[in-house]
Coordinates of C-alpha atoms and ligand atoms in Angstrom, one line a residue:
X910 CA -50.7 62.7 -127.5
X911 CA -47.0 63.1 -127.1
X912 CA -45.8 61.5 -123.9
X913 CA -41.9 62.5 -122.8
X914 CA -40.2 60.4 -120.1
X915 CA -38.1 62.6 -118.1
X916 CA -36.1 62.1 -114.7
X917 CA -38.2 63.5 -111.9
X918 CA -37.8 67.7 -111.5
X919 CA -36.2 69.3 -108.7
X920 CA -37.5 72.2 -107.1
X921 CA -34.7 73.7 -104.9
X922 CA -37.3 76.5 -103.1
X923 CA -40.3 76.1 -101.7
X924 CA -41.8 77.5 -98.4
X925 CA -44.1 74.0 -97.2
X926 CA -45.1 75.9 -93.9
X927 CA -44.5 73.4 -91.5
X928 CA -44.3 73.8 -88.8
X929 CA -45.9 77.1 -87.5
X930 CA -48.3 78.2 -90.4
X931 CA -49.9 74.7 -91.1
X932 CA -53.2 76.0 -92.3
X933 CA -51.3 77.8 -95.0
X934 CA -49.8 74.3 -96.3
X935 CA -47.9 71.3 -94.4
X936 CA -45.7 68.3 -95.7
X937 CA -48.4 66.7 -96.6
X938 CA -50.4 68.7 -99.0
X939 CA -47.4 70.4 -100.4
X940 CA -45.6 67.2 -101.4
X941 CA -48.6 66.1 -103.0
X942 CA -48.7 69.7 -104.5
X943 CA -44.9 68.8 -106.0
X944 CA -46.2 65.3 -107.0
X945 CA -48.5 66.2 -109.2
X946 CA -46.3 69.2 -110.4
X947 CA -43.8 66.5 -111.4
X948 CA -41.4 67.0 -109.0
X949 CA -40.4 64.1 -106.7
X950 CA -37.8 66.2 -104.6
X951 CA -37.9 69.6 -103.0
X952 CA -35.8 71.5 -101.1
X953 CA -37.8 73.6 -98.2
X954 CA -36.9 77.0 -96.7
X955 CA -36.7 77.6 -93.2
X956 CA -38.5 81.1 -92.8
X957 CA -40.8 78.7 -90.4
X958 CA -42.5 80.2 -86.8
X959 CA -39.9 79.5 -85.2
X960 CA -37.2 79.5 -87.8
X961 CA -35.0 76.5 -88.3
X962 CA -31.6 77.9 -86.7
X963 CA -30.6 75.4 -84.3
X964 CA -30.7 71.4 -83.6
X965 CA -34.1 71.6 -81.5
X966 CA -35.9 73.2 -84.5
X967 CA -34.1 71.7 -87.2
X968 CA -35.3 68.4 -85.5
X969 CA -38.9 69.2 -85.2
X970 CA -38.8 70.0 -88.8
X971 CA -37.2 66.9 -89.6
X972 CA -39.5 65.0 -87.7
X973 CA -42.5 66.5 -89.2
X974 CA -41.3 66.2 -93.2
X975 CA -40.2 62.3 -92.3
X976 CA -44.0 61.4 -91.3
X977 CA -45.9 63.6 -93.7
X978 CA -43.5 64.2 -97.1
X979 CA -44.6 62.1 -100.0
X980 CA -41.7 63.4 -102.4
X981 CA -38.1 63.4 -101.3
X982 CA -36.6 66.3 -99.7
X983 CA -34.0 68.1 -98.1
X984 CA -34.2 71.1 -95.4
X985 CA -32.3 74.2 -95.4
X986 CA -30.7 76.4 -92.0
X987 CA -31.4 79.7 -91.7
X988 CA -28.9 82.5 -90.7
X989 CA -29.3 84.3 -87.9
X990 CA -26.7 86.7 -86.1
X991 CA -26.5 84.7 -82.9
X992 CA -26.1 81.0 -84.7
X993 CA -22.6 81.3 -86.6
X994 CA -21.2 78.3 -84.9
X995 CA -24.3 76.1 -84.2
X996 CA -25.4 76.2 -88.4
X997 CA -21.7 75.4 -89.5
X998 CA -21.9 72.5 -87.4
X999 CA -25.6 71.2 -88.7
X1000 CA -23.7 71.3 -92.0
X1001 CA -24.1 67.8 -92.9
X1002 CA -27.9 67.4 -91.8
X1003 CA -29.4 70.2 -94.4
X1004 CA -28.9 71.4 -98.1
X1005 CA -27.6 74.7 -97.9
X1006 CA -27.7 78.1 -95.2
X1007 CA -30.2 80.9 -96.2
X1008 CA -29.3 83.9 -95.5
X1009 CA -32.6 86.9 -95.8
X1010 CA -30.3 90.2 -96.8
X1011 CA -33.6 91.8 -97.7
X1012 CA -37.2 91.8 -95.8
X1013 CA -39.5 89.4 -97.0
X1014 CA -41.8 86.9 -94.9
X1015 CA -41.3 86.1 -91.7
X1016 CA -38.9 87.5 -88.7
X1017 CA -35.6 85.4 -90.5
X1018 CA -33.3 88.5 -90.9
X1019 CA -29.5 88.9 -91.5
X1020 CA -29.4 92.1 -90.7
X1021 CA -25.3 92.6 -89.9
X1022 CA -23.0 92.6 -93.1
X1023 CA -20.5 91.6 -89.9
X1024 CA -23.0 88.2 -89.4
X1025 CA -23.4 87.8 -93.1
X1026 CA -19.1 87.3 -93.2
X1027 CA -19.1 85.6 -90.2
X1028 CA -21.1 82.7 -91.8
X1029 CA -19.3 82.8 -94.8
X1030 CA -16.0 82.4 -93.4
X1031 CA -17.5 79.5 -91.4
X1032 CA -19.8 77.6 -93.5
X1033 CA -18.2 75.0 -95.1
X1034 CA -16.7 75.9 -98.6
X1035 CA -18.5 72.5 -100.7
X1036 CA -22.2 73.8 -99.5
X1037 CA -24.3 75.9 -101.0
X1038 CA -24.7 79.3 -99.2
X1039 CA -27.9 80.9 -100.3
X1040 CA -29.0 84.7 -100.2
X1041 CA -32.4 86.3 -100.8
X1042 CA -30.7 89.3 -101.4
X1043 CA -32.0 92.1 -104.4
X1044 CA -29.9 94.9 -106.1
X1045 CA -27.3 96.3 -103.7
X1046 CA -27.6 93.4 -101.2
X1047 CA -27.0 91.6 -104.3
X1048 CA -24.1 92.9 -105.1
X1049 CA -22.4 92.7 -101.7
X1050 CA -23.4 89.1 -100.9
X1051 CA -21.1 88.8 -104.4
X1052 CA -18.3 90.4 -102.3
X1053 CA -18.7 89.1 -99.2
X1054 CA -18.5 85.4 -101.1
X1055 CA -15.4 86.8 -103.2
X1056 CA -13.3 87.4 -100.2
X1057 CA -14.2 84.4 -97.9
X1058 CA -14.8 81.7 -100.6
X1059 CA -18.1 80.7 -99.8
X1060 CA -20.0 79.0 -102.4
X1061 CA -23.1 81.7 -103.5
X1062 CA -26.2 80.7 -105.0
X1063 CA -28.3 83.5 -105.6
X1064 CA -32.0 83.1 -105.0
X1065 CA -35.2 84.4 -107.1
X1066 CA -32.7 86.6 -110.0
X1067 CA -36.0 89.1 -111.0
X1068 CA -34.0 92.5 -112.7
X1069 CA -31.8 93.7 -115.9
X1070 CA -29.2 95.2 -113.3
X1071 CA -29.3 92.0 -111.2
X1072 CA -28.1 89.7 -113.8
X1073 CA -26.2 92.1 -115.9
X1074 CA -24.1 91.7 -112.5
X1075 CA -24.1 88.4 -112.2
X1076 CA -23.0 88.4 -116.1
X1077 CA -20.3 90.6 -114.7
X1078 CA -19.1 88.5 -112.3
X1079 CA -19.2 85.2 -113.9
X1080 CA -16.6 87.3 -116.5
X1081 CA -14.6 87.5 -114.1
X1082 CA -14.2 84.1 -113.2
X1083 CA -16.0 83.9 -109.9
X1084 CA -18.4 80.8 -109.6
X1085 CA -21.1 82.6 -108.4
X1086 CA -24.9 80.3 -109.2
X1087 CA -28.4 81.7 -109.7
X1088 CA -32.1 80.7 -110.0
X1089 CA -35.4 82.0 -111.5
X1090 CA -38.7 81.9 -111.0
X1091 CA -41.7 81.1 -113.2
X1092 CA -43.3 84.6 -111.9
X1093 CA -41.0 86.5 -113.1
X1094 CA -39.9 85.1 -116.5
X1095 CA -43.7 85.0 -117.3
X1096 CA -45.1 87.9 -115.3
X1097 CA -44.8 92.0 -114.9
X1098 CA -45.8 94.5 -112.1
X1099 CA -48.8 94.9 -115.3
X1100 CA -50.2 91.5 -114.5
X1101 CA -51.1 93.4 -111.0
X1102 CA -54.4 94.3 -112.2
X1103 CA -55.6 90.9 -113.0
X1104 CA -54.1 88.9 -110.6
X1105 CA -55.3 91.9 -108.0
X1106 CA -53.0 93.8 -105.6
X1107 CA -53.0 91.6 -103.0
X1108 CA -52.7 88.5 -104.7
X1109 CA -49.8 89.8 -106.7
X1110 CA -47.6 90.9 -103.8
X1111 CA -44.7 88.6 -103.9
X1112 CA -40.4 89.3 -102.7
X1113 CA -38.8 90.0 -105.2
X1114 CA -41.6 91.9 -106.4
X1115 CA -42.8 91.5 -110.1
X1116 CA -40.9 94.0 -112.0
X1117 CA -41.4 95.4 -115.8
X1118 CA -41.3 94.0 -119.1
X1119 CA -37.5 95.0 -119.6
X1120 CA -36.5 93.2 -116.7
X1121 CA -38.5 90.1 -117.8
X1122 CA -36.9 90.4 -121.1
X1123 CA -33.5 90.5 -119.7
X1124 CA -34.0 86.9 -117.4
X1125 CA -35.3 85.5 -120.7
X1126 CA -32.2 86.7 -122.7
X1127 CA -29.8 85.7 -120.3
X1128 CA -31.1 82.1 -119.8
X1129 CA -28.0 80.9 -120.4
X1130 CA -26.6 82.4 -116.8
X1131 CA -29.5 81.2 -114.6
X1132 CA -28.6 77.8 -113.8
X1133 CA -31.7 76.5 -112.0
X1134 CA -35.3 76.9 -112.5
X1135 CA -37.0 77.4 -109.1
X1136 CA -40.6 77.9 -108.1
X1137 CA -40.1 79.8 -104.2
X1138 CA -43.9 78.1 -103.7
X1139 CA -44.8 80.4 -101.2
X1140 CA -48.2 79.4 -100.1
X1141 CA -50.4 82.2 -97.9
X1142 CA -54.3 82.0 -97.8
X1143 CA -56.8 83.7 -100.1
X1144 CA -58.4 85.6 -97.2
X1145 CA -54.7 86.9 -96.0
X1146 CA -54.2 87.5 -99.7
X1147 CA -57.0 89.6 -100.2
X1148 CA -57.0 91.0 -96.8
X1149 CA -55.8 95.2 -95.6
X1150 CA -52.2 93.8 -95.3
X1151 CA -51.2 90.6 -97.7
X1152 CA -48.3 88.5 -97.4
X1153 CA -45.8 88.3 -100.2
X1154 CA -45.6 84.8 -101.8
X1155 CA -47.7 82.5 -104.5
X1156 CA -48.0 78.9 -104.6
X1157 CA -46.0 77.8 -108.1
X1158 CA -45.6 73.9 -107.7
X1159 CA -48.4 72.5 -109.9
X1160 CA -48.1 75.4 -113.2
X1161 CA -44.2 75.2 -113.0
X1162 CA -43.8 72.5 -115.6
X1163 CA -45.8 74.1 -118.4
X1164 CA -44.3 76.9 -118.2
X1165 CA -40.8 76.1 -118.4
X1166 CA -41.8 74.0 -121.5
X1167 CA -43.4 77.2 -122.6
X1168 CA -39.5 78.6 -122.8
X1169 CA -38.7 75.5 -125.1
X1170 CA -41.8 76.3 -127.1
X1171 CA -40.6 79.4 -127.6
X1172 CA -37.3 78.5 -128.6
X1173 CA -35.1 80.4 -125.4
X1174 CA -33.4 76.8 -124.5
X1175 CA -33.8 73.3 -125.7
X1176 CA -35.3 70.5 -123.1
X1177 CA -32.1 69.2 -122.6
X1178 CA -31.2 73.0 -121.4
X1179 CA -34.3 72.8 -119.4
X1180 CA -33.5 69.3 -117.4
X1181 CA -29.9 71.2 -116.9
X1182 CA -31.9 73.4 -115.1
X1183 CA -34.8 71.5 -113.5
X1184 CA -32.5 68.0 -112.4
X1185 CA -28.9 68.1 -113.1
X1186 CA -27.8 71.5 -112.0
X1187 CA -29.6 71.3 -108.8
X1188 CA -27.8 68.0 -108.1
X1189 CA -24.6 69.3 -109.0
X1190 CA -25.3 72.5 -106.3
X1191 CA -27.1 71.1 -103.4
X1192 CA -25.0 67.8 -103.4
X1193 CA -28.2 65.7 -103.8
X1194 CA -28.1 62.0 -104.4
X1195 CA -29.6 60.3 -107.6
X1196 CA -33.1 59.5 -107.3
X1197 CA -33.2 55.8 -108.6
X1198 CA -35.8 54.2 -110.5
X1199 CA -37.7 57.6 -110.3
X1200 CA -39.4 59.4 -113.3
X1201 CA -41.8 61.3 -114.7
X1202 CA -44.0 61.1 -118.1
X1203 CA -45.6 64.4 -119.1
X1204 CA -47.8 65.0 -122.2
X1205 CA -46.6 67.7 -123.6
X1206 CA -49.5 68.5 -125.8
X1207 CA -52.6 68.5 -123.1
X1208 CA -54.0 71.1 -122.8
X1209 CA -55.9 72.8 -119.2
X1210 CA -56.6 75.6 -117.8
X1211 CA -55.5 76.8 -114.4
X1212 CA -58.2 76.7 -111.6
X1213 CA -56.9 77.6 -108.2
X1214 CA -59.8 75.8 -106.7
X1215 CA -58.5 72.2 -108.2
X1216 CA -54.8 72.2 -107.2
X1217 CA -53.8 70.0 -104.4
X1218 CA -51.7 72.9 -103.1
X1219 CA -53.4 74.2 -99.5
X1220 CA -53.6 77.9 -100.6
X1221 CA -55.9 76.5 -103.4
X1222 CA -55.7 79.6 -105.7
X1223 CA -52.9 80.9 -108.5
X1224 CA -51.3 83.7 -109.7
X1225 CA -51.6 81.8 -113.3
X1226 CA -55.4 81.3 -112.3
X1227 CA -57.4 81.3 -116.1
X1228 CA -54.1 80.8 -117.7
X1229 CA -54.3 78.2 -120.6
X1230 CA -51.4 76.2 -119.9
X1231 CA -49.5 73.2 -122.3
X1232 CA -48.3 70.3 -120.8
X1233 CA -49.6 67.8 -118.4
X1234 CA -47.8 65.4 -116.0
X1235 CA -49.2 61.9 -116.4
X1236 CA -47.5 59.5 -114.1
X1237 CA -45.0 59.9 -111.9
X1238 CA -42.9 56.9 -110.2
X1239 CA -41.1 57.5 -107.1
X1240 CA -37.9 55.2 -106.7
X1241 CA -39.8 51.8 -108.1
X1242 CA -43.3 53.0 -107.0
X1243 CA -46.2 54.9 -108.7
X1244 CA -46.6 57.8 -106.7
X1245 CA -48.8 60.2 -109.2
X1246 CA -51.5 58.9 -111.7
X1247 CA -53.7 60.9 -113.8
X1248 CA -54.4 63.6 -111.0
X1249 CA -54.4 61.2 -108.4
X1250 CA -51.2 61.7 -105.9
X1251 CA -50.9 57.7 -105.0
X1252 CA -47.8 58.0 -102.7
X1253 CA -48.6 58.2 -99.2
X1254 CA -47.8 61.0 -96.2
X1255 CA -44.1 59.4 -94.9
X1256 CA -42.9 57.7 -98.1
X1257 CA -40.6 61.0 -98.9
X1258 CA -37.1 60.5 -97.9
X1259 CA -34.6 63.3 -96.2
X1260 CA -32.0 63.8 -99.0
X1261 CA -29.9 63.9 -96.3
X1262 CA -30.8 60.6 -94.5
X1263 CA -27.9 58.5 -96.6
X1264 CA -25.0 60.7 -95.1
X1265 CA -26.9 61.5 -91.3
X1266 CA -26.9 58.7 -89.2
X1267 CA -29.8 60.7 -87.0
X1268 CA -32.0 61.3 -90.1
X1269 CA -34.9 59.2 -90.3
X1270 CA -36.1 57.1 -92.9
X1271 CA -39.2 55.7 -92.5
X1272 CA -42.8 56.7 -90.7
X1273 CA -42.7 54.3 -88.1
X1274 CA -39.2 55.6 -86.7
X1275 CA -40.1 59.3 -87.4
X1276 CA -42.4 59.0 -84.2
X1277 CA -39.4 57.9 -81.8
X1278 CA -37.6 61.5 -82.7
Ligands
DOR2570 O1 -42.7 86.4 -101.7 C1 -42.0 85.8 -100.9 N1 -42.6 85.0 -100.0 N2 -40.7 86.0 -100.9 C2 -39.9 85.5 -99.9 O2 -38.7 85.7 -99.9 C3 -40.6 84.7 -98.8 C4 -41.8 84.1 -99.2 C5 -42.6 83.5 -98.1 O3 -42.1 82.8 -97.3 O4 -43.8 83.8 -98.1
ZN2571 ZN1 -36.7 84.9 -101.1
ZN2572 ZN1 -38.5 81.9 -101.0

């Protein structure tokens, strides 16, 4: 067996569901979900029903993650065209502002290029100012950050043009950041017909094996790894009309080792990309005493049925996968043992709490919110 110590991962995207589409996942069963992935702090979307765009939905979110998370985490804002003002001024209380250029999931749209300004210009320059945005939305969100200075982290990079662009712009000197996804350095639109159609529908879409091949050849300019767990049901998976999104939590981790397997980046490379980057761009505090140990050796096989996400199935499902996380111990206590998630519903801490005098702490004072 070869056991690694690492610092605990960071998964800046992830969809937890809560509140409004519960029976699809919750705090609760998507921490434990990031637990025993190995990560002990994620950063959730707010593409919620309703979405987070103000303080009265921020809050309930808040209030929900504080009694049920059992990882850390921190909450993002969404951008809408009528909350310019309000999001600016929630600055302090979330991780970054997401702004949906493209359709996805959910009614979160930035439809205006005059809204998507207007944010920039008023979001404050040190935060993060995040974009689903694919090819030509792409490459105006690149603008749009040029001229007002916003800080630009691109979301989900999944095509040869997209990060021959983002090659382009990084030549020039603007400080422009990225992320990928498992799905697409490991999958094609060819994997459709074992996944299945449904199940394979996912924003950005899987594209071909030259677009794969381009993400893994420009590692180098993708400076976090991100998983976009994006829980839906098997049933609305399978159903006339399915949902974009798969759950990635819990097969992250051997894959990404699978890239240092393979020689694309060393591990040092891949904790750039899993801890320290993310850090560095969503302002997160150090997660004392808090690490993982993974065997990198152990072997398994991916059964949707035995994850502890909700949505209980995979797009990796059969996959033979390398690496396993052991133990993982959450600032002093054990939280993860030998597939047993040991850290309790309310024990996760807002990233945020430390700098917001009106985040909460602790399960007792989440109920007073
Ligand atoms: O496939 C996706 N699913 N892409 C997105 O951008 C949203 C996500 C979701 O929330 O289901
Ligand atoms: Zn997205
Ligand atoms: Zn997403």
């Amino acid at each position: 067996m070869t056991s690694l110590r690492l610092p605990g991962l960071i998964d800046p995207h992830v969809h937890l569901r809560e509140p409004g589409a519960t029976y699809k996942e919750d705090f609760d069963t998507g921490t434990a979900a990031a637990l025993a992935g190995g990560f002990t702090c994620v950063l959730d979307m707010p593409n919620n029903q309703p979405p987070i765009t103000d303080v009265a939905t921020l809050q309930a979110k808040q209030a929900a993650a504080c009694a049920k998370a059992r990882c850390d985490y921190g909450l993002y804002l969404g951008a809408g065209v009528d909350n310019i003002l309000t999001a600016a001024a929630l600055a302090d209380r979330v991780v970054g502002l997401k702004c949906y250029l493209d359709q996805t999931f959910g009614p979160l749209r930035l439809d205006t290029l005059e809204a998507l300004v207007q944010h920039a210009e008023r979001w404050p320059r040190e935060r993060p100012l995040l974009v689903h945005a694919e090819g030509r939305s792409m490459a105006a969100a690149i603008l749009v950050a040029q001229l007002t200075g916003a800080r630009l982290h691109i979301c989900h990079v999944s095509r040869a043009e997209e990060i021959d662009l983002i090659r382009r712009a990084r030549d020039k000197g603007l400080t422009v950041t990225c992320e990928a996804t498992p799905h697409h350095l490991f999958l094609t639109a060819a994997d459709a017909a074992t996944i299945g159609a449904g199940r394979s529908e996912v924003r950005p879409r899987l594209a071909d094996a030259r677009d794969r091949a381009a993400l893994r050849a420009h590692l180098a300019l993708i400076d976090c790894f991100a998983t976009d767990h994006a829980p839906h049901t098997t049933a609305e998976k399978d159903s006339a009309n399915p949902p974009p999104g798969f759950p990635g939590l819990e097969t992250a981790l051997p894959l990404y080792l699978e890239l240092v397997r393979e020689g694309l980046l060393t591990l040092d490379e891949l904790l750039a990309r899993t801890v320290y980057n993310p850090q560095r761009i969503f302002n997160l505090p150090e997660q004392p005493n808090t690490w993982i140990e993974v065997d990198t050796e152990a072997e398994w096989v991916v059964r949707g049925a035995e994850l502890y996400t909700r949505a209980r199935w995979s797009p990796f499902e059969g996959w033979r996968l390398r690496g396993r996380v052991l133990r993982v111990v959450l600032r002093g206590r054990l939280a993860y043992e030998n597939g047993n998630v040991l850290a309790p519903p309310g024990s996760g801490r807002d990233v945020r709490a430390a700098t917001d005098a009106n985040s909460l702490t602790s399960g007792e004072e989440c109920k007073d919110r």
